[in-house]
Amino acid sequence: MGSKRKMFITGGIIGIVAAILMKFGNPGNMGMCIACFWRDIAGALGLHRAAVVQYIRPEIIGIIFGAFIISYLTGDFKVRGGSSPLIRFVFGFFLMIGALVFLGCPLRMIIRLANGDLNALVGLVGYVFGIFIGVQFLKKGYSLGKNYEQSKVAGFFFPIFALVLLIFLVVRPAFILFSTEGPGSMGAPVILSLALGAVVGVCLQRSRICTAGGFRDLILIKDSHFLWGILGIFVFTLIGNLILNFNKFNLGFIEQPIAHNDFLFNFLGMTLVGLCSVLLGGCPIRQTILASQGDTDAGITVIGLIVGAAFAHNFGLAASGTGVPVNGKIAVIIGIVFVLFVAYGIVLGNNKKVSKDAKGVSANV
Amino acid sequence: MSKIIDARGRSCPEPVIMTKNALDTENEGIKVLVDTNVAVENITRFAEGKGYKVEVTENSDDYEINIIR
């Protein structure tokens, strides 16, 4: 089977899963959303107090288990880290702010688009724009530096975290918060979410699909390999929705579920997401997969996502169906400026180092 | 003797960028060292797409990718 067809079909499986999970109770156009799901988990753990978005999303647990087990069996599980963890944390943090102003990770953006939400098209243009800017930094020598082999124990943190979350989900102790209304109260049956999450985890781990990588490679090396995966997600979510959720299909900008139509901030929110994703080497879902297969740098990034989600709700930055709060707009602009500034600083530093190395030790005084 | 690019410890997409940059000047071929399957796949796909021949040798904890015209 050709590699592009394989990508398209793998993406297709993820798309069908998204349509099924929406059919069986997930919030509108939220069959899969890594940003929303981590945000709900942050809420369930009490890290923020937005009562409508608190739930231990079983999909995340499934994704982590799926990616962990398959990577262990195939030899992809490798424990590495130490490549600029603090910068990764901060980029993950701002990525989440951008995603919660747009209302969705890049995966949900594609899923929203596949159900007719044209605000996601505005988001997509912003996302590709952010990726384009990020690629310019890559071309100029941007790098977060080498990673190193780490103790194997560290690679088990994420699967253990997922296991703890699963226990919380089943036991439902009093200190774990579950929404009684709003998106957080809506979800497909736990077993179904877990199982389909695991399917997605396996597909993503094996295919290495990354929503940022698809556009990045097209711009950077003219390679459409991963883009076929994204196309597969779109096409099969669309087909799945037309079969399973036909009455919910709604083409247009208004009255879209858990979305707003502030064009500028749909665009800028996703610009921030695209920029951060390229600079991190992967979108939120790719980071979650990597974290599950022993990449502790991706692990720190995911923790940045979780903390970002907590701040987004504690500081009133996150958007809702009614629009983007002023604080959220300011945070996105600060985020873009800050991330550009950091990336520029990294490029400057790296290039200085390269020219120093080229001059040799004798000139290096 | 072809030029050796050490992309071990580099995360996606750096190994591919390093390969691309090296091939821009060393168009007869290079040798790239990486330590993840993903980097092997990405570099192989990239180099083969450019019309190069690619041979991968697996060592104990890294991979040697020979890219030849």
Short mmCIF file of C-alpha atoms in Angstrom, two decimals:
data_model
loop_
_atom_site.label_atom_id
_atom_site.label_comp_id
_atom_site.label_asym_id
_atom_site.label_seq_id
_atom_site.Cartn_x
_atom_site.Cartn_y
_atom_site.Cartn_z
CA MET A 1 0.00 0.00 0.00
CA GLY A 2 1.33 3.44 -0.91
CA SER A 3 2.44 5.56 2.01
CA LYS A 4 0.01 8.36 1.17
CA ARG A 5 -2.94 5.98 0.98
CA LYS A 6 -1.90 4.48 4.31
CA MET A 7 -1.82 7.97 5.84
CA PHE A 8 -5.23 8.78 4.38
CA ILE A 9 -6.79 5.60 5.79
CA THR A 10 -5.16 6.02 9.21
CA GLY A 11 -6.47 9.58 9.36
CA GLY A 12 -9.81 8.19 8.23
CA ILE A 13 -10.01 5.86 11.24
CA ILE A 14 -9.49 8.86 13.53
CA GLY A 15 -12.20 10.76 11.64
CA ILE A 16 -14.70 7.91 12.00
CA VAL A 17 -13.90 7.65 15.72
CA ALA A 18 -14.63 11.38 16.07
CA ALA A 19 -18.01 10.99 14.36
CA ILE A 20 -18.91 7.95 16.49
CA LEU A 21 -17.98 9.65 19.78
CA MET A 22 -20.09 12.68 18.88
CA LYS A 23 -22.98 10.38 18.02
CA PHE A 24 -22.71 8.66 21.39
CA GLY A 25 -22.70 11.76 23.53
CA ASN A 26 -19.55 13.88 23.23
CA PRO A 27 -20.19 17.64 23.00
CA GLY A 28 -20.85 19.18 19.57
CA ASN A 29 -17.95 18.78 17.12
CA MET A 30 -15.86 17.47 20.01
CA GLY A 31 -15.52 13.84 19.04
CA MET A 32 -11.84 14.39 19.65
CA CYS A 33 -10.14 17.52 20.95
CA ILE A 34 -6.88 17.24 22.78
CA ALA A 35 -6.95 20.82 24.08
CA CYS A 36 -10.55 20.55 25.32
CA PHE A 37 -9.92 17.13 26.86
CA TRP A 38 -6.81 18.20 28.78
CA ARG A 39 -8.72 21.34 29.83
CA ASP A 40 -11.56 19.15 31.16
CA ILE A 41 -9.05 16.99 33.04
CA ALA A 42 -7.42 20.11 34.52
CA GLY A 43 -10.89 21.11 35.70
CA ALA A 44 -11.68 17.69 37.14
CA LEU A 45 -8.44 17.85 39.13
CA GLY A 46 -9.59 21.21 40.51
CA LEU A 47 -6.80 23.18 38.80
CA HIS A 48 -9.46 25.54 37.51
CA ARG A 49 -13.00 26.10 38.73
CA ALA A 50 -14.97 26.54 35.52
CA ALA A 51 -17.86 24.27 36.56
CA VAL A 52 -18.97 23.52 32.99
CA VAL A 53 -15.69 21.99 31.79
CA GLN A 54 -14.67 19.43 34.40
CA TYR A 55 -14.45 15.78 33.39
CA ILE A 56 -11.80 13.09 33.29
CA ARG A 57 -11.97 12.45 29.58
CA PRO A 58 -11.48 8.70 29.03
CA GLU A 59 -10.27 9.35 25.47
CA ILE A 60 -7.03 10.84 26.83
CA ILE A 61 -6.46 7.79 29.05
CA GLY A 62 -7.11 5.54 26.05
CA ILE A 63 -4.76 7.52 23.82
CA ILE A 64 -1.94 7.33 26.38
CA PHE A 65 -2.40 3.59 26.97
CA GLY A 66 -2.71 2.87 23.26
CA ALA A 67 0.39 4.85 22.31
CA PHE A 68 2.39 3.51 25.28
CA ILE A 69 1.63 -0.16 24.67
CA ILE A 70 2.12 -0.10 20.90
CA SER A 71 5.36 1.89 21.20
CA TYR A 72 6.62 -0.57 23.80
CA LEU A 73 5.83 -3.53 21.54
CA THR A 74 7.37 -1.97 18.43
CA GLY A 75 10.53 -0.61 20.04
CA ASP A 76 9.61 3.06 19.60
CA PHE A 77 9.45 3.51 23.38
CA LYS A 78 12.63 5.41 24.23
CA VAL A 79 13.16 7.55 27.29
CA ARG A 80 14.83 10.78 26.27
CA GLY A 81 14.67 14.38 27.34
CA GLY A 82 16.58 17.44 28.43
CA SER A 83 16.08 19.57 25.34
CA SER A 84 15.04 23.00 26.69
CA PRO A 85 12.29 21.78 29.04
CA LEU A 86 11.40 25.23 30.42
CA ILE A 87 10.97 26.73 26.95
CA ARG A 88 8.81 23.75 25.96
CA PHE A 89 6.67 24.23 29.06
CA VAL A 90 6.08 27.90 28.27
CA PHE A 91 5.34 27.22 24.57
CA GLY A 92 2.89 24.50 25.64
CA PHE A 93 1.29 26.98 28.03
CA PHE A 94 0.77 29.62 25.32
CA LEU A 95 -0.31 27.02 22.79
CA MET A 96 -3.18 26.14 25.11
CA ILE A 97 -4.18 29.80 25.54
CA GLY A 98 -4.40 30.13 21.74
CA ALA A 99 -6.38 26.90 21.47
CA LEU A 100 -8.87 27.92 24.16
CA VAL A 101 -9.43 31.31 22.53
CA PHE A 102 -10.19 29.55 19.24
CA LEU A 103 -11.98 26.76 21.15
CA GLY A 104 -10.19 23.66 20.03
CA CYS A 105 -6.88 22.07 19.17
CA PRO A 106 -5.93 21.67 15.49
CA LEU A 107 -7.61 18.27 15.49
CA ARG A 108 -10.93 19.74 16.62
CA MET A 109 -10.43 22.49 14.06
CA ILE A 110 -10.48 19.84 11.32
CA ILE A 111 -13.43 18.08 12.97
CA ARG A 112 -15.35 21.37 13.26
CA LEU A 113 -14.65 22.08 9.62
CA ALA A 114 -15.91 18.62 8.68
CA ASN A 115 -19.24 19.43 10.31
CA GLY A 116 -19.70 22.66 8.43
CA ASP A 117 -18.32 25.14 10.98
CA LEU A 118 -16.67 27.73 8.73
CA ASN A 119 -15.14 29.56 11.70
CA ALA A 120 -12.71 26.65 11.67
CA LEU A 121 -11.70 27.65 8.15
CA VAL A 122 -10.66 31.05 9.52
CA GLY A 123 -8.79 29.15 12.26
CA LEU A 124 -7.12 26.95 9.64
CA VAL A 125 -5.83 29.97 7.73
CA GLY A 126 -4.46 31.34 11.02
CA TYR A 127 -2.92 27.95 11.86
CA VAL A 128 -1.12 27.68 8.52
CA PHE A 129 0.03 31.28 8.89
CA GLY A 130 1.50 30.47 12.33
CA ILE A 131 3.19 27.38 10.90
CA PHE A 132 4.61 29.46 8.05
CA ILE A 133 6.16 31.90 10.54
CA GLY A 134 7.53 29.00 12.59
CA VAL A 135 9.13 27.45 9.50
CA GLN A 136 11.02 30.71 8.85
CA PHE A 137 12.64 30.29 12.27
CA LEU A 138 13.51 26.66 11.45
CA LYS A 139 15.17 27.80 8.23
CA LYS A 140 17.19 30.39 10.13
CA GLY A 141 18.65 27.80 12.51
CA TYR A 142 16.05 27.55 15.30
CA SER A 143 16.62 24.51 17.51
CA LEU A 144 15.75 23.58 21.07
CA GLY A 145 18.96 21.57 21.30
CA LYS A 146 19.78 17.92 21.78
CA ASN A 147 17.98 15.51 24.04
CA TYR A 148 19.69 12.79 26.04
CA GLU A 149 18.93 9.33 27.26
CA GLN A 150 17.21 9.43 30.63
CA SER A 151 16.38 6.89 33.29
CA LYS A 152 13.78 4.47 31.97
CA VAL A 153 11.63 5.12 35.04
CA ALA A 154 10.74 8.60 33.73
CA GLY A 155 9.15 7.05 30.65
CA PHE A 156 6.49 5.38 32.77
CA PHE A 157 5.23 8.63 34.35
CA PHE A 158 2.62 9.29 31.70
CA PRO A 159 1.14 5.79 31.60
CA ILE A 160 1.02 5.88 35.43
CA PHE A 161 -0.64 9.30 35.30
CA ALA A 162 -3.22 7.82 32.91
CA LEU A 163 -3.77 4.92 35.29
CA VAL A 164 -4.33 7.30 38.21
CA LEU A 165 -6.79 9.28 36.09
CA LEU A 166 -8.61 6.04 35.25
CA ILE A 167 -8.91 5.19 38.96
CA PHE A 168 -10.28 8.70 39.67
CA LEU A 169 -12.76 8.27 36.83
CA VAL A 170 -14.04 4.95 38.13
CA VAL A 171 -13.94 5.66 41.88
CA ARG A 172 -15.05 9.30 41.55
CA PRO A 173 -13.59 10.51 44.87
CA ALA A 174 -15.08 13.71 46.31
CA PHE A 175 -12.02 15.84 45.44
CA ILE A 176 -12.43 15.12 41.73
CA LEU A 177 -14.90 17.49 40.11
CA PHE A 178 -17.41 16.41 37.49
CA SER A 179 -19.54 18.93 35.60
CA THR A 180 -23.26 18.53 36.01
CA GLU A 181 -24.05 20.88 33.12
CA GLY A 182 -22.31 22.24 30.02
CA PRO A 183 -19.79 20.48 27.75
CA GLY A 184 -18.07 18.81 30.72
CA SER A 185 -21.26 16.92 31.55
CA MET A 186 -21.50 15.48 28.05
CA GLY A 187 -19.58 12.41 27.06
CA ALA A 188 -19.87 9.11 25.27
CA PRO A 189 -20.01 5.99 27.52
CA VAL A 190 -16.70 5.56 29.37
CA ILE A 191 -15.86 2.14 27.90
CA LEU A 192 -16.49 3.34 24.35
CA SER A 193 -14.42 6.51 24.88
CA LEU A 194 -11.59 4.51 26.42
CA ALA A 195 -11.54 1.89 23.67
CA LEU A 196 -11.80 4.34 20.79
CA GLY A 197 -9.21 6.57 22.48
CA ALA A 198 -6.85 3.59 22.48
CA VAL A 199 -7.53 3.00 18.78
CA VAL A 200 -6.63 6.64 18.08
CA GLY A 201 -3.51 6.33 20.26
CA VAL A 202 -2.31 3.32 18.29
CA CYS A 203 -3.10 4.92 14.90
CA LEU A 204 -1.34 8.14 15.79
CA GLN A 205 1.69 6.42 17.30
CA ARG A 206 2.20 4.15 14.31
CA SER A 207 1.49 6.76 11.62
CA ARG A 208 3.24 9.68 13.41
CA ILE A 209 0.44 11.92 12.11
CA CYS A 210 0.87 15.49 13.28
CA THR A 211 -1.44 18.27 12.19
CA ALA A 212 1.40 20.80 12.34
CA GLY A 213 3.86 18.44 10.64
CA GLY A 214 1.54 18.08 7.65
CA PHE A 215 1.61 21.75 6.76
CA ARG A 216 5.17 22.29 7.97
CA ASP A 217 6.62 19.60 5.71
CA LEU A 218 4.69 20.93 2.75
CA ILE A 219 6.17 24.40 3.27
CA LEU A 220 9.64 23.29 4.38
CA ILE A 221 10.46 20.27 2.22
CA LYS A 222 7.52 20.13 -0.23
CA ASP A 223 6.41 16.79 1.22
CA SER A 224 2.67 16.05 1.45
CA HIS A 225 3.00 12.72 3.34
CA PHE A 226 1.40 13.82 6.63
CA LEU A 227 -1.05 16.12 4.91
CA TRP A 228 -2.77 13.02 3.55
CA GLY A 229 -3.44 11.96 7.12
CA ILE A 230 -5.08 15.30 7.87
CA LEU A 231 -7.11 15.01 4.69
CA GLY A 232 -8.20 11.53 5.79
CA ILE A 233 -9.39 12.90 9.14
CA PHE A 234 -11.40 15.59 7.36
CA VAL A 235 -12.97 13.39 4.70
CA PHE A 236 -13.94 10.56 7.04
CA THR A 237 -15.26 12.85 9.79
CA LEU A 238 -17.41 14.46 7.11
CA ILE A 239 -18.68 11.11 5.82
CA GLY A 240 -19.16 9.80 9.37
CA ASN A 241 -21.09 12.91 10.38
CA LEU A 242 -23.31 12.79 7.31
CA ILE A 243 -24.21 9.20 8.19
CA LEU A 244 -24.34 9.35 12.00
CA ASN A 245 -24.98 13.01 12.88
CA PHE A 246 -26.82 14.28 9.83
CA ASN A 247 -29.26 16.45 11.78
CA LYS A 248 -26.30 18.25 13.43
CA PHE A 249 -24.53 19.15 10.19
CA ASN A 250 -24.63 22.91 9.83
CA LEU A 251 -22.74 24.79 7.14
CA GLY A 252 -21.99 28.39 8.08
CA PHE A 253 -20.52 30.72 10.67
CA ILE A 254 -23.36 31.13 13.16
CA GLU A 255 -24.89 28.88 15.79
CA GLN A 256 -22.00 26.46 15.71
CA PRO A 257 -21.62 24.29 18.83
CA ILE A 258 -18.97 25.47 21.31
CA ALA A 259 -17.58 28.06 18.91
CA HIS A 260 -17.76 31.80 18.34
CA ASN A 261 -17.42 33.87 15.19
CA ASP A 262 -14.85 36.46 16.20
CA PHE A 263 -12.86 36.21 12.95
CA LEU A 264 -9.80 38.06 14.13
CA PHE A 265 -9.33 35.97 17.26
CA ASN A 266 -10.20 32.68 15.61
CA PHE A 267 -7.37 33.58 13.25
CA LEU A 268 -4.89 34.88 15.85
CA GLY A 269 -5.65 32.13 18.39
CA MET A 270 -4.75 29.49 15.82
CA THR A 271 -1.75 31.52 14.63
CA LEU A 272 -0.40 31.19 18.15
CA VAL A 273 -1.18 27.44 18.13
CA GLY A 274 0.53 26.94 14.75
CA LEU A 275 3.59 28.92 15.75
CA CYS A 276 4.01 27.07 19.06
CA SER A 277 3.35 23.68 17.44
CA VAL A 278 6.11 24.14 14.87
CA LEU A 279 8.56 25.47 17.44
CA LEU A 280 7.76 22.49 19.70
CA GLY A 281 8.07 20.00 16.84
CA GLY A 282 4.47 18.85 17.06
CA CYS A 283 0.85 19.75 17.71
CA PRO A 284 -0.91 18.92 21.03
CA ILE A 285 -1.96 15.44 19.96
CA ARG A 286 1.54 14.58 18.73
CA GLN A 287 2.97 15.86 22.03
CA THR A 288 0.56 13.62 23.94
CA ILE A 289 1.63 10.61 21.86
CA LEU A 290 5.33 11.38 22.29
CA ALA A 291 4.86 11.86 26.04
CA SER A 292 3.31 8.37 26.15
CA GLN A 293 6.28 6.78 24.39
CA GLY A 294 8.95 8.04 26.77
CA ASP A 295 9.69 11.53 25.43
CA THR A 296 9.95 13.51 28.67
CA ASP A 297 10.32 16.81 26.77
CA ALA A 298 6.89 16.19 25.26
CA GLY A 299 5.77 15.27 28.79
CA ILE A 300 6.79 18.71 30.04
CA THR A 301 5.01 20.26 27.06
CA VAL A 302 1.78 18.44 27.97
CA ILE A 303 2.11 19.66 31.56
CA GLY A 304 2.47 23.15 30.03
CA LEU A 305 -0.79 22.52 28.16
CA ILE A 306 -2.55 21.48 31.38
CA VAL A 307 -1.27 24.48 33.34
CA GLY A 308 -2.16 26.75 30.40
CA ALA A 309 -5.71 25.41 30.47
CA ALA A 310 -5.95 26.01 34.22
CA PHE A 311 -4.74 29.62 33.84
CA ALA A 312 -7.01 30.18 30.83
CA HIS A 313 -10.05 29.53 33.00
CA ASN A 314 -8.76 31.00 36.26
CA PHE A 315 -7.86 34.30 34.55
CA GLY A 316 -10.92 34.42 32.31
CA LEU A 317 -8.93 34.03 29.08
CA ALA A 318 -10.84 31.16 27.49
CA ALA A 319 -13.50 31.92 24.92
CA SER A 320 -17.03 30.53 25.00
CA GLY A 321 -19.93 30.36 22.59
CA THR A 322 -20.63 34.02 23.33
CA GLY A 323 -17.19 35.23 22.23
CA VAL A 324 -13.65 35.99 23.37
CA PRO A 325 -13.20 37.92 26.63
CA VAL A 326 -10.90 40.97 26.56
CA ASN A 327 -8.40 39.19 28.79
CA GLY A 328 -8.21 36.35 26.28
CA LYS A 329 -7.52 38.76 23.42
CA ILE A 330 -4.73 40.42 25.37
CA ALA A 331 -3.27 37.04 26.33
CA VAL A 332 -3.16 35.85 22.71
CA ILE A 333 -1.36 39.00 21.60
CA ILE A 334 1.09 38.77 24.50
CA GLY A 335 1.56 35.10 23.65
CA ILE A 336 2.38 35.74 19.98
CA VAL A 337 4.81 38.57 20.79
CA PHE A 338 6.46 36.57 23.58
CA VAL A 339 6.88 33.38 21.57
CA LEU A 340 8.29 35.31 18.58
CA PHE A 341 10.70 37.06 20.91
CA VAL A 342 11.89 33.79 22.47
CA ALA A 343 12.24 32.07 19.07
CA TYR A 344 14.22 35.03 17.74
CA GLY A 345 16.48 34.90 20.79
CA ILE A 346 17.08 31.18 20.25
CA VAL A 347 17.99 31.72 16.57
CA LEU A 348 20.41 34.52 17.50
CA GLY A 349 22.04 32.40 20.20
CA ASN A 350 22.33 29.32 17.98
CA ASN A 351 23.86 31.23 15.09
CA LYS A 352 26.38 32.89 17.38
CA LYS A 353 27.36 29.46 18.68
CA VAL A 354 27.73 28.06 15.18
CA SER A 355 30.01 30.88 14.03
CA LYS A 356 32.05 30.57 17.24
CA ASP A 357 32.46 26.82 16.64
CA ALA A 358 33.49 27.50 13.07
CA LYS A 359 36.21 29.92 14.17
CA GLY A 360 37.69 27.23 16.34
CA VAL A 361 38.91 27.15 19.90
CA SER A 362 41.84 29.52 19.40
CA ALA A 363 39.57 32.42 18.51
CA ASN A 364 37.15 31.48 21.22
CA VAL A 365 38.29 33.76 24.04
CA MET B 1 34.48 9.41 2.21
CA SER B 2 31.15 11.14 2.55
CA LYS B 3 30.40 13.88 5.05
CA ILE B 4 28.88 12.70 8.34
CA ILE B 5 25.90 14.54 9.85
CA ASP B 6 25.27 13.76 13.50
CA ALA B 7 21.55 14.28 14.11
CA ARG B 8 21.39 12.05 17.19
CA GLY B 9 19.32 13.53 19.99
CA ARG B 10 17.60 15.95 17.62
CA SER B 11 13.83 15.96 17.64
CA CYS B 12 11.55 16.23 14.63
CA PRO B 13 11.99 17.96 12.16
CA GLU B 14 15.64 18.89 12.79
CA PRO B 15 17.23 15.70 11.39
CA VAL B 16 15.46 16.28 8.07
CA ILE B 17 16.50 19.95 7.95
CA MET B 18 20.12 19.01 8.72
CA THR B 19 19.98 16.39 5.95
CA LYS B 20 18.44 18.85 3.51
CA ASN B 21 21.05 21.52 4.26
CA ALA B 22 23.91 19.05 3.94
CA LEU B 23 22.64 17.67 0.63
CA ASP B 24 22.46 21.23 -0.72
CA THR B 25 26.26 21.39 -0.63
CA GLU B 26 27.29 17.72 -0.67
CA ASN B 27 25.17 16.55 -3.55
CA GLU B 28 27.12 13.34 -4.11
CA GLY B 29 25.84 11.94 -0.83
CA ILE B 30 26.19 11.98 2.94
CA LYS B 31 25.99 9.76 5.98
CA VAL B 32 23.49 10.72 8.70
CA LEU B 33 23.45 9.39 12.26
CA VAL B 34 20.10 9.40 14.07
CA ASP B 35 18.62 7.58 17.05
CA THR B 36 14.88 7.35 16.47
CA ASN B 37 12.74 5.36 14.03
CA VAL B 38 10.81 8.52 13.15
CA ALA B 39 13.98 10.29 12.01
CA VAL B 40 14.95 7.25 9.89
CA GLU B 41 11.52 7.22 8.24
CA ASN B 42 11.44 10.98 7.64
CA ILE B 43 14.96 11.17 6.24
CA THR B 44 14.47 8.09 4.05
CA ARG B 45 11.24 9.51 2.64
CA PHE B 46 12.83 12.90 2.04
CA ALA B 47 16.01 11.59 0.39
CA GLU B 48 14.21 9.03 -1.77
CA GLY B 49 11.81 11.77 -2.83
CA LYS B 50 14.85 13.72 -4.04
CA GLY B 51 16.01 10.72 -6.07
CA TYR B 52 18.77 9.48 -3.75
CA LYS B 53 19.44 5.87 -2.81
CA VAL B 54 19.13 5.21 0.90
CA GLU B 55 20.69 2.42 2.97
CA VAL B 56 19.99 2.13 6.69
CA THR B 57 22.20 0.20 9.11
CA GLU B 58 20.98 -0.34 12.64
CA ASN B 59 23.63 -0.22 15.36
CA SER B 60 23.08 -0.97 19.03
CA ASP B 61 21.60 2.42 19.94
CA ASP B 62 21.57 4.44 16.76
CA TYR B 63 21.05 4.23 13.02
CA GLU B 64 23.42 5.04 10.20
CA ILE B 65 21.71 6.32 7.08
CA ASN B 66 23.79 6.25 3.91
CA ILE B 67 22.44 8.60 1.29
CA ILE B 68 24.01 8.17 -2.13
CA ARG B 69 23.34 9.66 -5.53
#
